[in-house]
Amino acid sequence: MTRHGAGLTEITPDLVLRAYRAGLFPMAERRDGERLYWLDPELRGVQPLDAFHLPRRLARTVLSDTFQVRCDTAFGEVMQGCAAPTSDRPETWINPEIERLFSALHVMGHAHSVECWQDGVLVGGLYGVALGGAFFGESMFSYARDASKIALVHLAGRLIAGGFTMLDTQFVTDHLRQFGTIEIDRDAFHRQLDAALKQSADFMRLPLDASGQDILDIIAATRDAGP
């Protein structure tokens, strides 16, 4: 993996966007770390949007509308949830500088959150960056069973409806592999990225009150239309 260090004073939101266009993304080594690094993995995780796999049990949960799914109503709180340590993840890479930069990108309209709410409480979600037809997934969290998974399913439906052609997951985990996330080499990733950046897409094209049934219909239609 290629990693480049960067001083805090050198990084601006515009620089972060340029880095994403070049296939790089920033991370800190730990929550209290003061230095950011640009990562360019030899193998990159991507989720093909035309081959999104939805397990049957999870599809039933999506249909049940157990959670109220919202977008961009609590971006800062989602970042805090992703940055918080858990028993499975005692240390995270989201430091205050990452929070500052991505909060600024959110204000600029480039960073978005998908949130799962239950009884008025934020119980899970994810955030990432949209550029052209590419969406760069950053992190997710869950305080209730399936909350982060439901957020990912709604993200996929929203990206498909909005005309996105690429969902970058950075790495592949067991959590993501069940949806069909794959690894591709760096050169293949850059080719896909270059093509996606030339596309025009709209994260908010899908109505904010889209139901679970709406999301499932969008994903199913994309699979049916595939080769």
Short mmCIF file of C-alpha atoms in Angstrom, two decimals:
data_model
loop_
_atom_site.label_atom_id
_atom_site.label_comp_id
_atom_site.label_asym_id
_atom_site.label_seq_id
_atom_site.Cartn_x
_atom_site.Cartn_y
_atom_site.Cartn_z
CA MET A 1 0.00 0.00 0.00
CA THR A 2 1.26 3.45 -0.88
CA ARG A 3 0.97 5.97 1.95
CA HIS A 4 1.97 9.61 1.95
CA GLY A 5 2.17 11.77 5.07
CA ALA A 6 0.77 15.28 5.21
CA GLY A 7 1.02 18.11 7.70
CA LEU A 8 -2.26 19.44 9.05
CA THR A 9 -1.71 22.97 7.73
CA GLU A 10 -1.35 21.67 4.17
CA ILE A 11 -4.80 20.10 3.93
CA THR A 12 -7.92 21.91 2.77
CA PRO A 13 -11.31 20.57 1.64
CA ASP A 14 -10.38 21.40 -1.98
CA LEU A 15 -7.18 19.40 -1.63
CA VAL A 16 -9.18 16.45 -0.30
CA LEU A 17 -11.41 16.59 -3.40
CA ARG A 18 -8.36 16.68 -5.68
CA ALA A 19 -6.96 13.68 -3.85
CA TYR A 20 -10.17 11.71 -4.34
CA ARG A 21 -10.12 12.50 -8.04
CA ALA A 22 -6.59 11.06 -8.12
CA GLY A 23 -7.69 7.89 -6.30
CA LEU A 24 -6.29 8.79 -2.86
CA PHE A 25 -8.11 9.05 0.45
CA PRO A 26 -7.01 10.40 3.87
CA MET A 27 -6.81 8.55 7.17
CA ALA A 28 -5.28 9.16 10.58
CA GLU A 29 -3.44 6.36 12.37
CA ARG A 30 -5.65 6.70 15.44
CA ARG A 31 -8.35 8.86 16.97
CA ASP A 32 -5.89 11.10 18.82
CA GLY A 33 -3.34 11.16 16.01
CA GLU A 34 -2.40 14.58 14.65
CA ARG A 35 -1.08 13.50 11.27
CA LEU A 36 -3.07 12.42 8.21
CA TYR A 37 -1.90 10.03 5.52
CA TRP A 38 -2.99 9.67 1.89
CA LEU A 39 -3.66 6.04 1.07
CA ASP A 40 -3.52 4.42 -2.37
CA PRO A 41 -4.03 0.66 -1.81
CA GLU A 42 -2.74 -1.85 -4.33
CA LEU A 43 -6.10 -3.61 -4.01
CA ARG A 44 -9.24 -1.49 -3.74
CA GLY A 45 -12.70 -2.46 -2.58
CA VAL A 46 -15.58 -1.57 -4.91
CA GLN A 47 -19.26 -2.46 -4.83
CA PRO A 48 -20.65 -3.01 -8.34
CA LEU A 49 -23.99 -1.21 -8.26
CA ASP A 50 -25.43 -3.43 -10.99
CA ALA A 51 -24.63 -6.54 -8.96
CA PHE A 52 -25.67 -5.51 -5.46
CA HIS A 53 -26.58 -8.68 -3.52
CA LEU A 54 -29.26 -8.35 -0.88
CA PRO A 55 -29.68 -11.31 1.52
CA ARG A 56 -33.31 -12.36 1.93
CA ARG A 57 -33.43 -11.77 5.67
CA LEU A 58 -32.11 -8.26 5.24
CA ALA A 59 -34.56 -7.60 2.40
CA ARG A 60 -37.40 -8.40 4.80
CA THR A 61 -35.96 -5.89 7.27
CA VAL A 62 -35.74 -3.25 4.55
CA LEU A 63 -39.40 -3.89 3.66
CA SER A 64 -40.46 -3.63 7.28
CA ASP A 65 -39.24 -0.03 7.46
CA THR A 66 -38.03 -0.79 10.98
CA PHE A 67 -35.86 2.31 10.78
CA GLN A 68 -36.69 5.75 9.49
CA VAL A 69 -33.97 6.39 6.93
CA ARG A 70 -32.89 9.99 6.36
CA CYS A 71 -30.11 11.70 4.44
CA ASP A 72 -27.98 14.68 5.47
CA THR A 73 -29.99 15.58 8.57
CA ALA A 74 -27.30 14.65 11.13
CA PHE A 75 -23.99 14.53 9.28
CA GLY A 76 -21.89 15.53 12.29
CA GLU A 77 -23.60 12.99 14.54
CA VAL A 78 -22.96 10.25 11.98
CA MET A 79 -19.27 11.12 11.91
CA GLN A 80 -19.18 11.02 15.69
CA GLY A 81 -20.83 7.61 15.66
CA CYS A 82 -18.27 6.34 13.17
CA ALA A 83 -15.42 7.78 15.23
CA ALA A 84 -16.59 6.36 18.57
CA PRO A 85 -14.72 3.28 19.85
CA THR A 86 -16.62 0.01 20.26
CA SER A 87 -15.82 -3.38 21.77
CA ASP A 88 -15.04 -4.70 18.27
CA ARG A 89 -13.21 -1.54 17.22
CA PRO A 90 -11.42 0.04 20.18
CA GLU A 91 -9.46 2.44 17.95
CA THR A 92 -10.61 4.41 14.90
CA TRP A 93 -8.89 6.42 12.19
CA ILE A 94 -11.28 9.39 12.34
CA ASN A 95 -9.52 12.19 14.21
CA PRO A 96 -10.73 15.80 14.73
CA GLU A 97 -8.99 16.93 11.54
CA ILE A 98 -10.91 14.34 9.50
CA GLU A 99 -14.12 15.54 11.15
CA ARG A 100 -13.30 19.16 10.31
CA LEU A 101 -12.48 18.45 6.67
CA PHE A 102 -15.49 16.27 5.94
CA SER A 103 -17.85 18.59 7.77
CA ALA A 104 -16.63 21.31 5.42
CA LEU A 105 -17.16 19.01 2.42
CA HIS A 106 -20.70 18.42 3.67
CA VAL A 107 -21.37 22.15 3.75
CA MET A 108 -19.97 22.34 0.20
CA GLY A 109 -22.45 19.66 -0.91
CA HIS A 110 -19.89 16.92 -1.57
CA ALA A 111 -20.16 14.81 1.61
CA HIS A 112 -23.39 13.04 2.51
CA SER A 113 -24.78 10.86 5.28
CA VAL A 114 -27.39 8.13 5.27
CA GLU A 115 -28.94 7.76 8.72
CA CYS A 116 -31.10 5.16 10.45
CA TRP A 117 -33.40 6.50 13.16
CA GLN A 118 -35.54 4.55 15.62
CA ASP A 119 -38.00 6.24 17.95
CA GLY A 120 -36.29 9.56 17.30
CA VAL A 121 -32.81 8.24 18.11
CA LEU A 122 -29.94 7.92 15.61
CA VAL A 123 -28.97 4.24 15.78
CA GLY A 124 -26.76 3.80 12.73
CA GLY A 125 -25.54 5.27 9.49
CA LEU A 126 -22.72 5.96 7.09
CA TYR A 127 -21.08 8.86 5.28
CA GLY A 128 -19.04 9.43 2.16
CA VAL A 129 -18.10 11.78 -0.66
CA ALA A 130 -19.79 12.24 -4.04
CA LEU A 131 -17.83 13.38 -7.10
CA GLY A 132 -19.25 13.03 -10.59
CA GLY A 133 -20.66 9.51 -10.85
CA ALA A 134 -18.45 8.15 -8.05
CA PHE A 135 -19.32 7.81 -4.40
CA PHE A 136 -16.51 7.17 -1.93
CA GLY A 137 -17.81 5.38 1.15
CA GLU A 138 -15.89 6.38 4.25
CA SER A 139 -17.24 4.72 7.38
CA MET A 140 -20.37 3.33 9.02
CA PHE A 141 -21.61 2.57 12.51
CA SER A 142 -24.48 0.74 14.17
CA TYR A 143 -26.05 0.79 17.61
CA ALA A 144 -28.98 -1.44 16.59
CA ARG A 145 -29.03 -4.72 14.71
CA ASP A 146 -28.80 -4.22 10.93
CA ALA A 147 -28.82 -0.40 11.14
CA SER A 148 -25.59 0.11 9.20
CA LYS A 149 -26.60 -2.59 6.70
CA ILE A 150 -29.93 -0.90 6.06
CA ALA A 151 -28.10 2.39 5.56
CA LEU A 152 -25.87 0.71 2.97
CA VAL A 153 -28.86 -0.77 1.12
CA HIS A 154 -30.53 2.62 1.01
CA LEU A 155 -27.25 4.16 -0.16
CA ALA A 156 -27.03 1.67 -3.04
CA GLY A 157 -30.60 2.39 -4.12
CA ARG A 158 -30.01 6.13 -3.92
CA LEU A 159 -26.80 5.92 -5.96
CA ILE A 160 -28.44 3.80 -8.64
CA ALA A 161 -31.41 6.17 -8.86
CA GLY A 162 -29.05 9.15 -8.97
CA GLY A 163 -27.02 7.87 -11.92
CA PHE A 164 -23.85 6.92 -10.04
CA THR A 165 -21.68 4.24 -11.63
CA MET A 166 -19.13 3.57 -8.88
CA LEU A 167 -19.22 2.88 -5.15
CA ASP A 168 -15.71 2.84 -3.67
CA THR A 169 -15.56 1.00 -0.34
CA GLN A 170 -11.76 1.43 0.01
CA PHE A 171 -11.31 -2.01 1.56
CA VAL A 172 -13.29 -5.25 1.64
CA THR A 173 -14.61 -6.65 4.92
CA ASP A 174 -16.85 -9.61 5.71
CA HIS A 175 -19.57 -7.05 6.43
CA LEU A 176 -19.30 -5.72 2.86
CA ARG A 177 -18.53 -8.98 1.07
CA GLN A 178 -22.07 -10.29 1.68
CA PHE A 179 -23.37 -7.52 -0.60
CA GLY A 180 -21.06 -8.45 -3.47
CA THR A 181 -18.16 -6.10 -2.76
CA ILE A 182 -15.03 -7.14 -4.64
CA GLU A 183 -11.35 -6.21 -4.80
CA ILE A 184 -9.77 -4.85 -7.95
CA ASP A 185 -6.20 -3.80 -8.58
CA ARG A 186 -5.07 -0.20 -8.51
CA ASP A 187 -4.92 0.24 -12.29
CA ALA A 188 -8.42 -1.16 -12.77
CA PHE A 189 -9.71 1.09 -10.01
CA HIS A 190 -8.23 4.17 -11.62
CA ARG A 191 -9.78 3.26 -14.98
CA GLN A 192 -13.19 2.87 -13.36
CA LEU A 193 -12.70 6.06 -11.40
CA ASP A 194 -11.73 8.10 -14.46
CA ALA A 195 -14.87 6.91 -16.27
CA ALA A 196 -17.12 7.59 -13.26
CA LEU A 197 -15.79 11.11 -12.72
CA LYS A 198 -16.91 12.02 -16.24
CA GLN A 199 -20.52 11.11 -15.40
CA SER A 200 -23.14 13.44 -14.01
CA ALA A 201 -25.04 12.14 -10.98
CA ASP A 202 -27.35 13.50 -8.28
CA PHE A 203 -27.31 12.10 -4.74
CA MET A 204 -30.67 13.75 -4.02
CA ARG A 205 -32.49 12.64 -7.18
CA LEU A 206 -34.36 9.99 -5.20
CA PRO A 207 -37.04 11.52 -2.94
CA LEU A 208 -36.00 11.79 0.69
CA ASP A 209 -39.10 9.87 1.77
CA ALA A 210 -38.28 6.81 -0.37
CA SER A 211 -39.58 3.67 1.31
CA GLY A 212 -37.89 0.33 1.71
CA GLN A 213 -40.06 -1.00 -1.11
CA ASP A 214 -38.86 1.83 -3.36
CA ILE A 215 -35.24 0.92 -2.63
CA LEU A 216 -35.76 -2.79 -3.29
CA ASP A 217 -37.53 -2.04 -6.57
CA ILE A 218 -34.63 0.12 -7.73
CA ILE A 219 -32.02 -2.51 -6.88
CA ALA A 220 -34.07 -5.30 -8.47
CA ALA A 221 -34.61 -3.33 -11.67
CA THR A 222 -30.87 -2.74 -12.00
CA ARG A 223 -30.09 -6.43 -11.64
CA ASP A 224 -32.81 -7.37 -14.15
CA ALA A 225 -31.37 -4.92 -16.65
CA GLY A 226 -27.85 -6.31 -16.36
CA PRO A 227 -26.12 -8.46 -18.98
#
